[in-house]
Amino acid sequence: TGTSDTFRYASIIWGGPGSLINDGDNEINGVMGLQADFTPTNPIPEPEIYAMMGVGLGLIGWLGRRRKFRAA
């Protein structure tokens, strides 16, 4: 009889709502029902954020100036 080399490995192939797991023994075991949902965030701030920041900084400056004149 001949000899054969044996090896083992594990890999996960993602695609769709489930995954396939191959553990290297010529069998593919399916795991179904897994689903990963994510919502990407906007990397660029919206113009409204700059407007709100400007109003907030202006209000802080106005309050600081008002307190400065009241103290004098």
PDB file of C-alpha atoms in Angstrom:
ATOM      1  CA  THR A   1       0.000   0.000   0.000  1.00  0.00           C
ATOM      2  CA  GLY A   2       1.100   3.567  -0.540  1.00  0.00           C
ATOM      3  CA  THR A   3       1.380   6.315   2.000  1.00  0.00           C
ATOM      4  CA  SER A   4      -0.320   9.654   1.819  1.00  0.00           C
ATOM      5  CA  ASP A   5       0.526  12.915   3.447  1.00  0.00           C
ATOM      6  CA  THR A   6      -2.174  14.347   5.646  1.00  0.00           C
ATOM      7  CA  PHE A   7      -2.643  17.966   6.523  1.00  0.00           C
ATOM      8  CA  ARG A   8      -5.251  20.047   8.273  1.00  0.00           C
ATOM      9  CA  TYR A   9      -6.294  23.641   7.912  1.00  0.00           C
ATOM     10  CA  ALA A  10      -9.317  25.762   8.659  1.00  0.00           C
ATOM     11  CA  SER A  11     -10.804  28.576   6.646  1.00  0.00           C
ATOM     12  CA  ILE A  12     -14.039  30.513   6.661  1.00  0.00           C
ATOM     13  CA  ILE A  13     -15.493  31.752   3.392  1.00  0.00           C
ATOM     14  CA  TRP A  14     -17.954  34.618   3.890  1.00  0.00           C
ATOM     15  CA  GLY A  15     -20.658  35.352   1.385  1.00  0.00           C
ATOM     16  CA  GLY A  16     -24.311  36.216   1.672  1.00  0.00           C
ATOM     17  CA  PRO A  17     -26.289  35.578   4.828  1.00  0.00           C
ATOM     18  CA  GLY A  18     -24.285  32.502   5.899  1.00  0.00           C
ATOM     19  CA  SER A  19     -20.763  31.147   5.892  1.00  0.00           C
ATOM     20  CA  LEU A  20     -19.024  27.997   4.751  1.00  0.00           C
ATOM     21  CA  ILE A  21     -16.429  26.446   7.017  1.00  0.00           C
ATOM     22  CA  ASN A  22     -13.782  24.190   5.482  1.00  0.00           C
ATOM     23  CA  ASP A  23     -11.644  22.419   8.054  1.00  0.00           C
ATOM     24  CA  GLY A  24      -9.324  20.621   5.653  1.00  0.00           C
ATOM     25  CA  ASP A  25     -10.705  17.097   5.801  1.00  0.00           C
ATOM     26  CA  ASN A  26     -12.504  17.249   2.435  1.00  0.00           C
ATOM     27  CA  GLU A  27     -15.780  18.133   4.111  1.00  0.00           C
ATOM     28  CA  ILE A  28     -17.501  21.468   3.919  1.00  0.00           C
ATOM     29  CA  ASN A  29     -19.711  22.248   6.873  1.00  0.00           C
ATOM     30  CA  GLY A  30     -22.302  24.958   6.338  1.00  0.00           C
ATOM     31  CA  VAL A  31     -23.378  27.416   8.989  1.00  0.00           C
ATOM     32  CA  MET A  32     -26.522  29.189   7.917  1.00  0.00           C
ATOM     33  CA  GLY A  33     -28.437  32.077   9.347  1.00  0.00           C
ATOM     34  CA  LEU A  34     -25.494  34.322  10.179  1.00  0.00           C
ATOM     35  CA  GLN A  35     -25.868  37.878   9.009  1.00  0.00           C
ATOM     36  CA  ALA A  36     -23.815  40.972   9.732  1.00  0.00           C
ATOM     37  CA  ASP A  37     -25.431  44.332   9.060  1.00  0.00           C
ATOM     38  CA  PHE A  38     -23.650  47.619   9.439  1.00  0.00           C
ATOM     39  CA  THR A  39     -24.407  51.210   8.638  1.00  0.00           C
ATOM     40  CA  PRO A  40     -21.514  53.184   7.205  1.00  0.00           C
ATOM     41  CA  THR A  41     -20.919  56.567   8.775  1.00  0.00           C
ATOM     42  CA  ASN A  42     -20.256  59.721   6.833  1.00  0.00           C
ATOM     43  CA  PRO A  43     -16.543  60.520   6.962  1.00  0.00           C
ATOM     44  CA  ILE A  44     -17.182  64.092   5.762  1.00  0.00           C
ATOM     45  CA  PRO A  45     -19.115  66.399   8.131  1.00  0.00           C
ATOM     46  CA  GLU A  46     -22.367  67.820   6.828  1.00  0.00           C
ATOM     47  CA  PRO A  47     -22.691  71.604   6.342  1.00  0.00           C
ATOM     48  CA  GLU A  48     -25.223  71.754   9.183  1.00  0.00           C
ATOM     49  CA  ILE A  49     -22.516  70.635  11.608  1.00  0.00           C
ATOM     50  CA  TYR A  50     -20.321  73.577  10.621  1.00  0.00           C
ATOM     51  CA  ALA A  51     -23.278  75.949  11.006  1.00  0.00           C
ATOM     52  CA  MET A  52     -24.118  74.620  14.483  1.00  0.00           C
ATOM     53  CA  MET A  53     -20.464  74.823  15.520  1.00  0.00           C
ATOM     54  CA  GLY A  54     -20.255  78.414  14.267  1.00  0.00           C
ATOM     55  CA  VAL A  55     -23.402  79.413  16.163  1.00  0.00           C
ATOM     56  CA  GLY A  56     -22.105  77.732  19.329  1.00  0.00           C
ATOM     57  CA  LEU A  57     -18.698  79.406  19.125  1.00  0.00           C
ATOM     58  CA  GLY A  58     -20.353  82.751  18.378  1.00  0.00           C
ATOM     59  CA  LEU A  59     -22.597  82.368  21.412  1.00  0.00           C
ATOM     60  CA  ILE A  60     -19.633  81.529  23.641  1.00  0.00           C
ATOM     61  CA  GLY A  61     -17.763  84.571  22.317  1.00  0.00           C
ATOM     62  CA  TRP A  62     -20.780  86.825  22.799  1.00  0.00           C
ATOM     63  CA  LEU A  63     -21.256  85.630  26.400  1.00  0.00           C
ATOM     64  CA  GLY A  64     -17.556  86.131  27.163  1.00  0.00           C
ATOM     65  CA  ARG A  65     -17.611  89.640  25.722  1.00  0.00           C
ATOM     66  CA  ARG A  66     -20.769  90.492  27.656  1.00  0.00           C
ATOM     67  CA  ARG A  67     -19.211  89.333  30.949  1.00  0.00           C
ATOM     68  CA  LYS A  68     -16.057  91.296  30.175  1.00  0.00           C
ATOM     69  CA  PHE A  69     -18.024  94.542  29.739  1.00  0.00           C
ATOM     70  CA  ARG A  70     -20.094  93.922  32.891  1.00  0.00           C
ATOM     71  CA  ALA A  71     -16.919  93.441  34.943  1.00  0.00           C
ATOM     72  CA  ALA A  72     -15.453  96.753  33.704  1.00  0.00           C
TER      73      ALA A  72
END
